Coordinates of C-alpha atoms in Angstrom, one line a residue:
X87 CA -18.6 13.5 15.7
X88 CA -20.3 14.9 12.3
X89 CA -17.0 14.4 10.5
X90 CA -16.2 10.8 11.9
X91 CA -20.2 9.9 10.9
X92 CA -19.7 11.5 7.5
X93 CA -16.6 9.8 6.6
X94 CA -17.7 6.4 8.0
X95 CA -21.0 6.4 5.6
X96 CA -18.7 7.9 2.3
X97 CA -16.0 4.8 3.3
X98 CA -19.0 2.4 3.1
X99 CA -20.1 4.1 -0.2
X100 CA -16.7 3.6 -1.4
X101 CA -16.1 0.4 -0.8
X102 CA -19.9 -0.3 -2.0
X103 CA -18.7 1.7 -5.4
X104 CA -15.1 -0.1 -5.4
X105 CA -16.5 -3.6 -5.5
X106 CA -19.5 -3.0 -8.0
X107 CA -16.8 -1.6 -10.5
X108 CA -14.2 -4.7 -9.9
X109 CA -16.9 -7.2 -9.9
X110 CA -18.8 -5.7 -13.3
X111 CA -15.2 -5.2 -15.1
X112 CA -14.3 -8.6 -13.9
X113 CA -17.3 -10.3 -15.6
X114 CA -17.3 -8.1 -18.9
X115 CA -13.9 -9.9 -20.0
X116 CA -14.7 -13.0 -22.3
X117 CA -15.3 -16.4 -20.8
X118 CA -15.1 -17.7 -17.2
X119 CA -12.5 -19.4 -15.1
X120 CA -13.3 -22.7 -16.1
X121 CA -12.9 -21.7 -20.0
X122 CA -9.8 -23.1 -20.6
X123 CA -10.5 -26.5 -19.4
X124 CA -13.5 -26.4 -22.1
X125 CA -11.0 -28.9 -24.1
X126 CA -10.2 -31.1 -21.3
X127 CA -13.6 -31.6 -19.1
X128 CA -16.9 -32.7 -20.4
X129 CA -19.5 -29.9 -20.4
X130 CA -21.3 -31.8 -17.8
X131 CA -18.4 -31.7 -15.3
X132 CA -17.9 -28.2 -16.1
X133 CA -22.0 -26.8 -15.5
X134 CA -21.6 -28.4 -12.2
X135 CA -18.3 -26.5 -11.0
X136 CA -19.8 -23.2 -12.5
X137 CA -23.1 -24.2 -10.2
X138 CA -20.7 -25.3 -7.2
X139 CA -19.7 -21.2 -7.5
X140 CA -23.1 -19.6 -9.1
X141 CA -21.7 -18.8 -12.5
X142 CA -24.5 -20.2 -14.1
X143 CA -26.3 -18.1 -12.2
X144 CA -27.3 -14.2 -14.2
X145 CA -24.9 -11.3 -13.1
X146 CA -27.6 -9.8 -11.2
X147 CA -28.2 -12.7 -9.0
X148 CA -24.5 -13.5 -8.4
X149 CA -23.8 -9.8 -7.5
X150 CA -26.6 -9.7 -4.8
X151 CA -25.5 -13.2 -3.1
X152 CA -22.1 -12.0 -3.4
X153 CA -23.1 -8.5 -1.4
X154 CA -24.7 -10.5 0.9
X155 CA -22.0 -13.1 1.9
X156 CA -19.9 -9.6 2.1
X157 CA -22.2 -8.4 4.5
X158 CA -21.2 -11.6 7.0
X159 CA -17.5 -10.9 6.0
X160 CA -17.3 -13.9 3.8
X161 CA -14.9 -13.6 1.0
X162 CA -16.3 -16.7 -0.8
X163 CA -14.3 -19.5 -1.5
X164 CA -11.6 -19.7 -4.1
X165 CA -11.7 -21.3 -7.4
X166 CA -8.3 -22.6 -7.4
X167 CA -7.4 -23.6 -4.0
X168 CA -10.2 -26.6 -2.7
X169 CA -9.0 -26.1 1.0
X170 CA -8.9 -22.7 1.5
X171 CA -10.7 -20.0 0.9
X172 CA -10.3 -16.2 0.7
X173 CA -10.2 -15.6 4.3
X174 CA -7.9 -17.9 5.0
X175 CA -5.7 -16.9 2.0
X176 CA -5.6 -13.2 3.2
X177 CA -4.8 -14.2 6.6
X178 CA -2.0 -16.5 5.5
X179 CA -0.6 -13.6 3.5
X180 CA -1.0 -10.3 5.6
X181 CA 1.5 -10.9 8.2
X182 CA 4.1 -11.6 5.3
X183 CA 3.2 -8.5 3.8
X184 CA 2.8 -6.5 6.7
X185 CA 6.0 -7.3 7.5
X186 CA 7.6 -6.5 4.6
X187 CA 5.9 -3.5 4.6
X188 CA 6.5 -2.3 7.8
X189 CA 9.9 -2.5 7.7
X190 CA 10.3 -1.0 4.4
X191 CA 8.3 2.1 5.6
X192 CA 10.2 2.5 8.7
X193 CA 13.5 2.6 6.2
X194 CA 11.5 5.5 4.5
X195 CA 10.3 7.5 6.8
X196 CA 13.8 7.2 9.0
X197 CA 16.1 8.1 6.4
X198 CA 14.0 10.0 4.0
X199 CA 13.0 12.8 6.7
X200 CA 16.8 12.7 7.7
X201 CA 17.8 13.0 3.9
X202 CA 15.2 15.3 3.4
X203 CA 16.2 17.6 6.7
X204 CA 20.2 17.5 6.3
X205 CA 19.4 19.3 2.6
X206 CA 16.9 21.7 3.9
X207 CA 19.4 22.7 6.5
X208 CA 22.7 22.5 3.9
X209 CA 21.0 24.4 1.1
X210 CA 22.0 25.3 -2.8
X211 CA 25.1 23.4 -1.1
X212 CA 27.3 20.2 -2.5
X213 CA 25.3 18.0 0.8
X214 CA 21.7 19.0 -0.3
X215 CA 22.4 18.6 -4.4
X216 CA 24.2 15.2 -3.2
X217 CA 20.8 14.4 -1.2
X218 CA 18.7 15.7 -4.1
X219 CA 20.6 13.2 -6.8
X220 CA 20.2 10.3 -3.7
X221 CA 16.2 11.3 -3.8
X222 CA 16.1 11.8 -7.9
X223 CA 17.5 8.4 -8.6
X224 CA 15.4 6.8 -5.8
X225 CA 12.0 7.8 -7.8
X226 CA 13.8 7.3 -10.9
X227 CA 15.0 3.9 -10.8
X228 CA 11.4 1.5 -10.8
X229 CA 11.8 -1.2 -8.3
X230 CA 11.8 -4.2 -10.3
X231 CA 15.1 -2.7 -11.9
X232 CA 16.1 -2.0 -8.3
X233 CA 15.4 -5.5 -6.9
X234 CA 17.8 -7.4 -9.7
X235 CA 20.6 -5.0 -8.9
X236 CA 20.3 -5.6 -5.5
X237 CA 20.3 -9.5 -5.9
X238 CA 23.1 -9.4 -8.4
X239 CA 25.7 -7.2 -5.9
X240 CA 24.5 -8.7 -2.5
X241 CA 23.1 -12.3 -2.7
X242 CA 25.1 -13.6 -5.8
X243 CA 28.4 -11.5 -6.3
X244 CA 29.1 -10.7 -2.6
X245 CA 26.8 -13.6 -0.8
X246 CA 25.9 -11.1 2.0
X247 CA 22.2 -12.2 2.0
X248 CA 19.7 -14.8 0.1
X249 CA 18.9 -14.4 -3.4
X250 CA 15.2 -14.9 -2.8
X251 CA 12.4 -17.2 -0.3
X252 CA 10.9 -16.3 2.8
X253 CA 12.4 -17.2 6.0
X254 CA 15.0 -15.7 8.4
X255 CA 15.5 -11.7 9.0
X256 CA 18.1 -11.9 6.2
X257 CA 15.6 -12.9 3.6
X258 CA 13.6 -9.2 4.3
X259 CA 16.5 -7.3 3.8
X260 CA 16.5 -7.0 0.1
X261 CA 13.2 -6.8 -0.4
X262 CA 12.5 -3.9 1.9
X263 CA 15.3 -1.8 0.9
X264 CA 13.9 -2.2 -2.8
X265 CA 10.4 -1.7 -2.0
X266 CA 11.6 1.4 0.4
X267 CA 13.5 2.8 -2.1
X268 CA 10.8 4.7 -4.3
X269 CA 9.1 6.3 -1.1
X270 CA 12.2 6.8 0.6
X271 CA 13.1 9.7 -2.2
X272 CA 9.4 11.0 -2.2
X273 CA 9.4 12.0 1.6
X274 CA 13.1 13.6 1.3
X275 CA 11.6 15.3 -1.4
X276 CA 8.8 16.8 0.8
X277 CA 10.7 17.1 4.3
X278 CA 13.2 19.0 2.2
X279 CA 10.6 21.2 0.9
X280 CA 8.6 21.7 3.6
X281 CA 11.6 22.4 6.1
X282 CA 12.7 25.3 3.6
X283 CA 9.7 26.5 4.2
X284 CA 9.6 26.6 8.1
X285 CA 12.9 27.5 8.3
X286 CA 11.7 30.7 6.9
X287 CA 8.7 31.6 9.4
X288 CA 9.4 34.2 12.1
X289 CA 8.8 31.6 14.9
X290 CA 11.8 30.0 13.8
X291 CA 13.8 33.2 13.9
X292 CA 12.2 34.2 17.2
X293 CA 13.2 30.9 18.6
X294 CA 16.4 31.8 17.0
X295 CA 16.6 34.9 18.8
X296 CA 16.5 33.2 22.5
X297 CA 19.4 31.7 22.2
X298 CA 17.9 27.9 21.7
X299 CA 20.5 25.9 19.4
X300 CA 20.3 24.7 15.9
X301 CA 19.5 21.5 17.2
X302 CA 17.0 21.8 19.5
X303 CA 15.0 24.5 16.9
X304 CA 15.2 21.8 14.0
X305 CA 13.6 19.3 16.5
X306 CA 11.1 21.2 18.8
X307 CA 10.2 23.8 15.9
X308 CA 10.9 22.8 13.1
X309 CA 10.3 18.9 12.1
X310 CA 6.7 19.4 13.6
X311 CA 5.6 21.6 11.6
X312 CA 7.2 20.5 8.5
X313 CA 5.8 16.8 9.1
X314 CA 2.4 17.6 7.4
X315 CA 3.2 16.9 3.8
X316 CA 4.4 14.0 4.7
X317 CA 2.1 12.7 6.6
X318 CA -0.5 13.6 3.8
X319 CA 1.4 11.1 1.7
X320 CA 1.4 8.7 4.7
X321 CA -2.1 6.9 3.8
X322 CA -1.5 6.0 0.4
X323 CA 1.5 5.1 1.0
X324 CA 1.1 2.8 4.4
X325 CA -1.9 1.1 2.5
X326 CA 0.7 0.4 -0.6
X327 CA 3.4 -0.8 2.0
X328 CA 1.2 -2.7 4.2
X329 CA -1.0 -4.8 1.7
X330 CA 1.7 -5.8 -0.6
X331 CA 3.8 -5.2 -3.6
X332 CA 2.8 -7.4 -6.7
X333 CA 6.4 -6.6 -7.8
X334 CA 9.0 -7.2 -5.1
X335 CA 6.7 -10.3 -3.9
X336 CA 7.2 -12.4 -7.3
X337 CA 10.8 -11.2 -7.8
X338 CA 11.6 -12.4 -4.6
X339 CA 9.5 -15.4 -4.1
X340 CA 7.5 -14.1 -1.2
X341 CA 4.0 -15.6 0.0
X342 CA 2.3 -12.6 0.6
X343 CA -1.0 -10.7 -0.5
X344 CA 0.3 -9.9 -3.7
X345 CA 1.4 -13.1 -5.0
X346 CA -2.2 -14.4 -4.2
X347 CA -2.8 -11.2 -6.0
X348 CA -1.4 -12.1 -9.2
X349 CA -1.9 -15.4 -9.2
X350 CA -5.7 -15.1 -9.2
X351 CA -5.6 -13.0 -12.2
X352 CA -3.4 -15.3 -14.2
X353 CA -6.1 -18.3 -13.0
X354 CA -9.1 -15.9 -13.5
X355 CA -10.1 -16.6 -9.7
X356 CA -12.8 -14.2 -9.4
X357 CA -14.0 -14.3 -5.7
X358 CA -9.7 -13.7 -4.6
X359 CA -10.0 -11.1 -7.2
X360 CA -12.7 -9.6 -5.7
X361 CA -11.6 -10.3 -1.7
X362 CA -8.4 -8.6 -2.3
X363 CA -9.4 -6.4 -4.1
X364 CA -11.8 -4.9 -1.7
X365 CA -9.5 -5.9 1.3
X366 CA -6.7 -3.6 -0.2
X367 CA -9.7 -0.6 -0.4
X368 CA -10.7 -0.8 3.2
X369 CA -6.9 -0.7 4.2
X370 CA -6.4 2.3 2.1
X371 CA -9.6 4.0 3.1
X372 CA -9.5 3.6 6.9
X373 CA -5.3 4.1 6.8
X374 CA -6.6 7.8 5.1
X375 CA -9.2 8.2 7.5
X376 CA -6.6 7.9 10.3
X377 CA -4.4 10.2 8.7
X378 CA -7.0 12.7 8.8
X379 CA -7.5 12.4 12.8
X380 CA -4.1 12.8 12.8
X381 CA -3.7 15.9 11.3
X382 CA -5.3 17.4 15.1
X383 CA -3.0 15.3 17.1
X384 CA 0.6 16.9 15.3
X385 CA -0.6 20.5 14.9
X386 CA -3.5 21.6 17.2
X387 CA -4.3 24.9 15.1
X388 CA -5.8 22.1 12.1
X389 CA -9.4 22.4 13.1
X390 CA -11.8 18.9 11.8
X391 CA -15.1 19.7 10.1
X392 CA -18.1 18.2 8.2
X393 CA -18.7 21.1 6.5
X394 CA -16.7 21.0 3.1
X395 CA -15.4 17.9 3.7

Protein backbone atom coordinates (compact mmCIF):
# COMPACT_ATOMS: atom_id res chain seq x y z
CA UNK A 1 0.00 0.00 0.00
CA UNK A 2 3.13 2.41 0.60
CA UNK A 3 4.37 1.74 -2.87
CA UNK A 4 0.92 2.18 -4.65
CA UNK A 5 0.51 5.63 -2.36
CA UNK A 6 3.96 6.69 -3.36
CA UNK A 7 3.73 6.21 -6.95
CA UNK A 8 0.21 7.65 -7.22
CA UNK A 9 1.44 11.17 -5.53
CA UNK A 10 5.01 11.04 -7.90
CA UNK A 11 2.35 10.31 -11.18
CA UNK A 12 0.44 13.42 -10.03
CA UNK A 13 3.78 15.35 -9.62
CA UNK A 14 4.64 14.24 -13.04
CA UNK A 15 1.88 15.06 -14.79
CA UNK A 16 1.84 18.44 -12.63
CA UNK A 17 5.73 18.86 -13.96
CA UNK A 18 4.75 17.54 -17.63
CA UNK A 19 2.13 20.15 -18.23
CA UNK A 20 3.93 23.29 -16.58
CA UNK A 21 6.94 22.55 -19.06
CA UNK A 22 4.54 22.04 -22.29
CA UNK A 23 2.45 24.90 -21.36
CA UNK A 24 5.64 27.49 -20.59
CA UNK A 25 7.61 26.07 -23.85
CA UNK A 26 4.43 26.54 -25.67
CA UNK A 27 4.04 30.21 -24.87
CA UNK A 28 7.89 31.20 -25.09
CA UNK A 29 7.58 30.70 -29.04
CA UNK A 30 6.86 34.14 -30.81
CA UNK A 31 3.31 35.23 -31.43
CA UNK A 32 -0.05 33.46 -30.71
CA UNK A 33 -2.46 31.45 -32.80
CA UNK A 34 -4.25 34.17 -34.10
CA UNK A 35 -0.81 35.84 -35.48
CA UNK A 36 -1.15 35.00 -38.87
CA UNK A 37 -4.56 36.34 -39.42
CA UNK A 38 -2.89 39.81 -38.10
CA UNK A 39 -3.13 40.76 -42.05
CA UNK A 40 -6.53 39.61 -42.63
CA UNK A 41 -8.79 40.52 -39.30
CA UNK A 42 -9.07 43.89 -37.80
CA UNK A 43 -7.24 44.17 -34.39
CA UNK A 44 -10.62 44.55 -32.87
CA UNK A 45 -11.90 41.17 -34.15
CA UNK A 46 -8.72 39.61 -33.18
CA UNK A 47 -8.56 41.13 -29.09
CA UNK A 48 -11.94 39.59 -28.78
CA UNK A 49 -11.02 35.96 -30.02
CA UNK A 50 -7.78 36.12 -27.79
CA UNK A 51 -10.39 37.22 -24.79
CA UNK A 52 -12.91 34.41 -26.08
CA UNK A 53 -9.72 31.99 -24.97
CA UNK A 54 -7.79 34.30 -22.20
CA UNK A 55 -4.79 35.13 -24.29
CA UNK A 56 -4.98 38.60 -23.36
CA UNK A 57 -4.90 37.50 -20.17
CA UNK A 58 -0.82 37.38 -18.25
CA UNK A 59 0.80 33.84 -18.45
CA UNK A 60 0.30 33.55 -14.84
CA UNK A 61 -3.30 34.01 -14.83
CA UNK A 62 -3.94 31.74 -17.92
CA UNK A 63 -1.84 28.98 -16.28
CA UNK A 64 -3.83 28.93 -12.97
CA UNK A 65 -7.41 28.86 -14.82
CA UNK A 66 -5.98 26.47 -17.08
CA UNK A 67 -4.87 24.11 -13.83
CA UNK A 68 -8.08 24.59 -12.59
CA UNK A 69 -10.37 23.67 -15.60
CA UNK A 70 -7.79 20.49 -15.46
CA UNK A 71 -8.71 19.78 -12.09
CA UNK A 72 -12.66 19.20 -13.46
CA UNK A 73 -11.10 17.19 -16.45
CA UNK A 74 -11.75 19.96 -18.87
CA UNK A 75 -9.39 20.04 -21.73
CA UNK A 76 -10.58 23.53 -22.87
CA UNK A 77 -11.88 24.15 -25.98
CA UNK A 78 -9.98 24.18 -29.28
CA UNK A 79 -8.91 27.06 -31.28
CA UNK A 80 -9.55 25.66 -34.57
CA UNK A 81 -12.52 23.44 -34.41
CA UNK A 82 -15.86 25.87 -33.15
CA UNK A 83 -17.87 22.58 -32.32
CA UNK A 84 -15.73 20.55 -30.58
CA UNK A 85 -13.55 20.65 -28.11
CA UNK A 86 -10.53 18.69 -26.72
CA UNK A 87 -12.55 16.11 -25.10
CA UNK A 88 -14.49 15.44 -27.72
CA UNK A 89 -11.50 15.39 -30.17
CA UNK A 90 -9.63 12.84 -27.97
CA UNK A 91 -12.53 10.70 -27.73
CA UNK A 92 -13.18 10.80 -31.50
CA UNK A 93 -9.56 9.76 -31.98
CA UNK A 94 -8.63 7.10 -29.24
CA UNK A 95 -10.54 4.22 -30.47
CA UNK A 96 -8.84 4.73 -33.92
CA UNK A 97 -5.69 4.75 -32.33
CA UNK A 98 -6.25 2.23 -29.92
CA UNK A 99 -7.00 0.12 -32.44
CA UNK A 100 -4.25 0.57 -34.57
CA UNK A 101 -2.32 0.16 -31.75
CA UNK A 102 -3.55 -2.80 -30.41
CA UNK A 103 -3.20 -4.70 -33.22
CA UNK A 104 0.17 -3.65 -34.04
CA UNK A 105 1.42 -4.65 -30.53
CA UNK A 106 -0.18 -8.00 -30.64
CA UNK A 107 1.89 -8.46 -34.14
CA UNK A 108 4.96 -7.57 -31.84
CA UNK A 109 4.71 -9.34 -29.04
CA UNK A 110 3.38 -12.66 -31.11
CA UNK A 111 6.04 -12.85 -33.49
CA UNK A 112 8.82 -11.02 -31.83
CA UNK A 113 8.93 -13.49 -28.63
CA UNK A 114 8.54 -16.40 -31.27
CA UNK A 115 11.50 -14.77 -33.43
CA UNK A 116 13.17 -14.03 -30.52
CA UNK A 117 12.79 -17.76 -28.90
CA UNK A 118 13.39 -19.93 -32.19
CA UNK A 119 17.07 -17.97 -32.17
CA UNK A 120 17.69 -18.51 -28.52
CA UNK A 121 17.00 -22.13 -29.02
CA UNK A 122 18.93 -22.47 -32.71
CA UNK A 123 22.06 -20.56 -31.55
CA UNK A 124 25.42 -19.26 -33.48
CA UNK A 125 23.23 -21.19 -36.14
CA UNK A 126 22.04 -20.17 -39.90
CA UNK A 127 17.93 -19.89 -38.13
CA UNK A 128 19.15 -17.51 -35.31
CA UNK A 129 21.60 -15.17 -37.62
CA UNK A 130 18.51 -15.39 -40.21
CA UNK A 131 16.24 -14.14 -37.12
CA UNK A 132 18.94 -11.70 -36.04
CA UNK A 133 19.16 -9.91 -39.73
CA UNK A 134 14.92 -10.19 -39.63
CA UNK A 135 15.31 -8.17 -36.01
CA UNK A 136 18.44 -5.78 -37.34
CA UNK A 137 16.52 -4.58 -40.39
CA UNK A 138 13.25 -4.27 -38.37
CA UNK A 139 15.01 -1.39 -36.03
CA UNK A 140 16.91 -0.29 -38.88
CA UNK A 141 14.53 0.50 -41.47
CA UNK A 142 12.39 3.92 -39.77
CA UNK A 143 8.73 3.37 -40.37
CA UNK A 144 7.93 6.10 -42.56
CA UNK A 145 10.49 4.39 -45.06
CA UNK A 146 8.60 1.10 -44.13
CA UNK A 147 5.03 2.45 -44.66
CA UNK A 148 5.80 3.60 -48.61
CA UNK A 149 7.34 0.21 -49.33
CA UNK A 150 4.55 -1.39 -48.06
CA UNK A 151 1.94 0.79 -50.08
CA UNK A 152 4.01 0.51 -53.17
CA UNK A 153 4.20 -3.62 -53.20
CA UNK A 154 0.65 -4.30 -51.58
CA UNK A 155 -1.90 -1.57 -52.34
CA UNK A 156 -0.54 -0.22 -55.73
CA UNK A 157 1.59 -2.99 -57.57
CA UNK A 158 -0.23 -6.08 -56.23
CA UNK A 159 -3.78 -4.38 -55.14
CA UNK A 160 -3.95 -6.77 -52.04
CA UNK A 161 -5.15 -3.96 -49.69
CA UNK A 162 -6.04 -0.02 -49.70
CA UNK A 163 -3.43 2.46 -50.32
CA UNK A 164 -4.61 4.61 -47.44
CA UNK A 165 -8.30 5.84 -45.38
CA UNK A 166 -9.86 4.47 -42.60
CA UNK A 167 -12.56 1.94 -42.87
CA UNK A 168 -12.77 -1.84 -43.24
CA UNK A 169 -10.23 -4.51 -41.45
CA UNK A 170 -8.20 -4.19 -44.67
CA UNK A 171 -7.37 -0.59 -44.25
CA UNK A 172 -5.45 -1.56 -40.65
CA UNK A 173 -3.42 -3.99 -42.16
CA UNK A 174 -0.68 -1.88 -43.50
CA UNK A 175 -0.59 0.40 -41.02
CA UNK A 176 -0.10 -2.04 -38.21
CA UNK A 177 2.46 -4.14 -39.82
CA UNK A 178 4.50 -0.81 -40.33
CA UNK A 179 4.01 0.63 -36.99
CA UNK A 180 4.70 -3.15 -35.56
CA UNK A 181 7.69 -3.44 -37.36
CA UNK A 182 10.23 -1.39 -35.20
CA UNK A 183 9.06 -3.03 -31.85
CA UNK A 184 8.58 -6.23 -33.30
CA UNK A 185 12.73 -6.48 -33.76
CA UNK A 186 13.29 -4.89 -30.27
CA UNK A 187 11.44 -7.70 -28.29
CA UNK A 188 13.21 -10.58 -30.48
CA UNK A 189 16.05 -8.83 -29.61
CA UNK A 190 15.37 -9.23 -25.79
CA UNK A 191 13.45 -12.62 -25.75
CA UNK A 192 16.54 -13.89 -27.62
CA UNK A 193 18.67 -12.50 -25.02
CA UNK A 194 17.04 -13.25 -22.16
CA UNK A 195 16.17 -16.97 -23.17
CA UNK A 196 20.10 -17.47 -23.61
CA UNK A 197 20.19 -16.60 -20.49
CA UNK A 198 17.68 -18.99 -18.77
CA UNK A 199 18.56 -21.57 -20.87
CA UNK A 200 21.76 -21.54 -18.96
CA UNK A 201 20.33 -21.68 -15.25
CA UNK A 202 20.54 -25.05 -13.41
CA UNK A 203 16.66 -25.13 -13.11
CA UNK A 204 16.55 -25.55 -16.67
CA UNK A 205 19.01 -28.38 -16.67
CA UNK A 206 17.36 -29.94 -13.68
CA UNK A 207 14.09 -29.83 -15.48
CA UNK A 208 16.11 -31.27 -18.16
CA UNK A 209 17.18 -33.97 -16.06
CA UNK A 210 13.45 -35.42 -15.36
CA UNK A 211 12.92 -36.25 -18.52
CA UNK A 212 10.29 -33.12 -19.35
CA UNK A 213 10.73 -32.37 -23.24
CA UNK A 214 12.12 -29.46 -25.05
CA UNK A 215 8.88 -28.26 -25.45
CA UNK A 216 7.24 -28.25 -22.39
CA UNK A 217 10.74 -26.77 -20.55
CA UNK A 218 10.78 -23.78 -23.11
CA UNK A 219 7.10 -23.08 -22.13
CA UNK A 220 6.72 -23.91 -18.34
CA UNK A 221 10.42 -22.85 -17.49
CA UNK A 222 11.68 -21.04 -19.67
CA UNK A 223 9.39 -18.12 -21.48
CA UNK A 224 8.43 -17.15 -17.80
CA UNK A 225 11.25 -16.33 -16.70
CA UNK A 226 12.67 -14.78 -19.71
CA UNK A 227 9.49 -12.48 -20.14
CA UNK A 228 10.83 -9.79 -17.79
CA UNK A 229 12.89 -7.66 -20.14
CA UNK A 230 10.28 -7.55 -22.20
CA UNK A 231 7.80 -6.74 -20.20
CA UNK A 232 10.06 -3.73 -18.86
CA UNK A 233 9.83 -2.47 -22.38
CA UNK A 234 6.13 -3.11 -22.36
CA UNK A 235 5.02 0.44 -20.77
CA UNK A 236 6.70 2.67 -23.04
CA UNK A 237 6.00 0.89 -25.65
CA UNK A 238 1.95 0.20 -25.06
CA UNK A 239 1.70 3.92 -24.27
CA UNK A 240 3.56 4.71 -27.86
CA UNK A 241 1.24 1.98 -29.56
CA UNK A 242 -1.94 2.90 -27.90
CA UNK A 243 -2.02 6.78 -28.11
CA UNK A 244 -0.87 7.08 -31.69
CA UNK A 245 1.82 7.32 -34.15
CA UNK A 246 2.19 11.00 -35.68
CA UNK A 247 3.95 9.05 -38.52
CA UNK A 248 1.92 6.07 -39.81
CA UNK A 249 -1.44 8.23 -39.01
CA UNK A 250 -0.54 11.05 -41.75
CA UNK A 251 1.00 8.60 -44.23
CA UNK A 252 -1.99 6.73 -44.13
CA UNK A 253 -4.66 9.15 -43.77
CA UNK A 254 -5.94 7.94 -40.43
CA UNK A 255 -8.18 10.02 -37.88
CA UNK A 256 -6.55 9.33 -34.87
CA UNK A 257 -4.75 11.08 -31.80
CA UNK A 258 -1.92 11.86 -33.79
CA UNK A 259 -3.25 13.56 -36.60
CA UNK A 260 -5.14 15.91 -34.10
CA UNK A 261 -1.65 15.85 -32.86
CA UNK A 262 0.04 17.37 -35.60
CA UNK A 263 -2.46 19.34 -36.79
CA UNK A 264 -2.65 21.48 -33.73
CA UNK A 265 0.99 22.25 -33.95
CA UNK A 266 0.83 23.32 -37.57
CA UNK A 267 -2.42 25.62 -36.39
CA UNK A 268 -0.66 26.61 -33.11
CA UNK A 269 -3.79 25.23 -31.14
CA UNK A 270 -2.54 25.56 -27.82
CA UNK A 271 -5.25 23.96 -25.40
CA UNK A 272 -5.13 20.36 -28.06
CA UNK A 273 -1.48 20.89 -27.62
CA UNK A 274 -1.73 20.88 -24.21
CA UNK A 275 -4.80 18.11 -23.78
CA UNK A 276 -2.80 15.67 -25.74
CA UNK A 277 -0.05 16.32 -24.61
CA UNK A 278 -0.89 15.61 -21.03
CA UNK A 279 -3.42 12.77 -22.12
CA UNK A 280 -0.43 10.90 -23.88
CA UNK A 281 1.56 11.37 -20.11
CA UNK A 282 -1.13 9.81 -18.03
CA UNK A 283 -1.25 6.85 -20.58
CA UNK A 284 2.39 6.39 -20.38
CA UNK A 285 2.60 6.87 -16.61
CA UNK A 286 -0.28 4.68 -15.42
CA UNK A 287 0.62 1.92 -18.40
CA UNK A 288 4.33 2.00 -16.35
CA UNK A 289 2.70 1.86 -13.12
CA UNK A 290 0.87 -1.25 -14.24
CA UNK A 291 3.85 -2.79 -15.55
CA UNK A 292 5.34 -2.46 -12.21
CA UNK A 293 2.34 -4.52 -10.38
CA UNK A 294 2.96 -6.75 -12.83
CA UNK A 295 6.34 -7.63 -12.31
CA UNK A 296 4.74 -9.72 -8.78
CA UNK A 297 2.04 -11.36 -10.76
CA UNK A 298 4.80 -13.26 -13.56
CA UNK A 299 7.56 -14.03 -11.09
CA UNK A 300 6.51 -14.13 -7.34
CA UNK A 301 10.22 -14.01 -5.98
CA UNK A 302 10.08 -9.78 -7.34
CA UNK A 303 9.26 -8.35 -3.97
CA UNK A 304 7.34 -4.46 -4.32
CA UNK A 305 8.73 -1.73 -2.03
CA UNK A 306 8.55 2.03 -1.14
CA UNK A 307 11.80 1.97 0.10
CA UNK A 308 14.18 2.99 -2.87
CA UNK A 309 11.75 3.33 -5.15
Amino acid sequence: MKFILKRLLTMLLTIWVITTLTFVIMHTIPGDPFSSDSDVLPEEVLNNMRAKFNLDKPLPVQYLLYLKNLASFDLGPSIESETRNVNTLIAEGLPVSALLGFQALVIALVFGMILGIIASLFHNRTIDYAAMTIAILGISVPSFILAPLLIKFFAVQWGMLPVASWGTWKHTILPSVALAAGPLAIIARFTRSSMLEVLKQNYMKTADAKGLGAAGIVIKHGIRNAIIPVVSFMGPLVAHLLTGTFVIEKIFAIPGLGKYFVDSIFNRDYPVILGTTIFFSVVLIVTLFLIDLSYRLIDPRIKLSSRGD
